[in-house]
Amino acid sequence: MSLSTSFRPRIVEALRGYHRGRAMADVGAGLTVGIVALPLAMAFAIASGLKPEAGLWTAIIGGFLVALLGGTNVQIGGPAGAFIVIVYGIVERYGVANLLISTACAGVLLFLLGLFRLGNLVRFVPVSIVIGFTNGIAVLIALSQVKDWLGLDIAKMPGNFFSQVQVLGQHIGNVNLHALGLGVLCLGGLFLWPRLFLRGSPVLRIAEGHTVRSFARVPAPVVALVSLTLLASLLNFPVETIGSRFGSIPQQVPPFALPEFSWESVRLLVTPTLTIALLGAIESLLCARVADQLATDPHVRKHDPNQELMAQGVANFVVPFFGGMPVTGTIARTVTNLRAGATTPVAGMVHAAALALIVLVAAPLALHIPLSVLAGILLYVAWNMGEWHEFLRLRHFSNHYRLLMLGTFFLTVVFDLTVAVEVGLVLACVLFVRRMSALFRTDPIPPEAPLQGAAAPRLAWRLHGALFFGAAAKLDPLVQAIEAAPPGVNVTLDLRDLFALDTTGLEGLEQILKATNQRSGVLCLSNVQEQPRSLMERSGFSERLAAQAAGAAASPPAHNPSSAETPG
């Protein structure tokens, strides 16, 4: 495998047969997504404890690189809501400089995962764990926005759940009614706006026409941002804004700067680095799968998970040098891009260019945006991010599924995502072993009518399922039955339904062979499947089985009822 054959961005083949119609569709979709990304990028950065320009340039630089180098046709990269809690915790504990180092190191890990074609490993994470931590992150995002939504005067929010609840409870009596009013209008408008223009709605019945349909295409966050900022400015509301908290937003590309780097810092940042890499991989590939399911245009092919991880790796490695935050695939913006008509990565590149143009030209206007409005947008994002209906469907699933999902959810909320995923994966493995061991069973085969003159007793069982370390103990009753049998016992194991065998299971068969030898009997295996047979031959078990049969044939009893069987 060479790098040249592994690294193949989707844009190379997506531009074959490219024509003016598809180009216009991509440009239109890119402009739409660029406008949608503006408030979200600033909101995600502010909620993460960073300046708004960190989110903006992450969306611009990271979004461009993900589109240019990625393995999907329509994915939009940038800062994501799922990273808010992670980034805020890293900034609070390690500082912004170490966040940049962690992000760059995570980029290297993501690139290596894709280069060595390990992208499909992410799919091994059970869906119950994904739903659990997604809902948990949504709760934490919503909780982190209560301060600005209510306009509370809190200098700095703590990073853990119980401390946040305690601080909010201590200041709940100092609500800024102007900020709360803007936040409620924002949140209500975001829920209401898409429903105003549904077919059969009163708005369409009263005002039909091209203008109304065009107005309906304006994204709800943009409508809320512009209208409520104008309202707060015209009425001179005493609310905190981007300008009052962060000052001006630079109208130039941030300078390339190397973060202060040392191997000692990298060693201390192993856990944050792994967290960013794991969450980035899961989010980006989950987003790509959603896009695959929604795409109807024949030009939009299924994603390449390994190429996508390499693109995410490059983006996360480069963005920190411009003061950015972690990059991943963003589901809301990707779906917007797809529904706006995008068919190639050109749309993602246009989205980045459009966002850069807005920042370079109109950055001063963003200073007047009330933080309570951005908090309302993030509360809406948190609501849409969570799969709340899965809690109602829990009664239809097994206790294993409920334990994994609820356990991951509560661990994410109370502790953090790293602990939740680690415990969740360990628990998933334990529960899987338990379930697979429960599926393995041994059924006794009723003895056939004895042949005339037969003297040797016969024991027979049929083995079902996978005989592995979690189920090997179920062979103990067989060994005990053989040890209690009369001398010369002949044992038959029918393995037609045994589809998997590991070394611990093979050790159990060795114990059966040993017990049979001690009773001067013969062990015969019939209908052995390919995988168990391969392990038996490689381990020498087949040779020992054949040697036992040969020894019995050299000094046969008066009659050997197993002579019709084929040992091994």
Tab-separated table of C-alpha atoms in Angstrom, residues 15 43 52 182 229 278 310 327 436 464:
chain	number	residue	atom	x	y	z
A	15	LEU	CA	-15.407	16.749	-11.212
A	43	ALA	CA	-21.809	30.412	18.900
A	52	PRO	CA	-15.757	34.091	18.074
A	182	LEU	CA	-34.580	38.051	23.286
A	229	THR	CA	-29.899	42.158	16.754
A	278	LEU	CA	-12.322	9.653	18.785
A	310	MET	CA	-7.330	11.572	6.380
A	327	VAL	CA	-12.853	20.281	13.070
A	436	MET	CA	-22.715	-15.000	23.176
A	464	HIS	CA	-24.439	-25.222	19.111
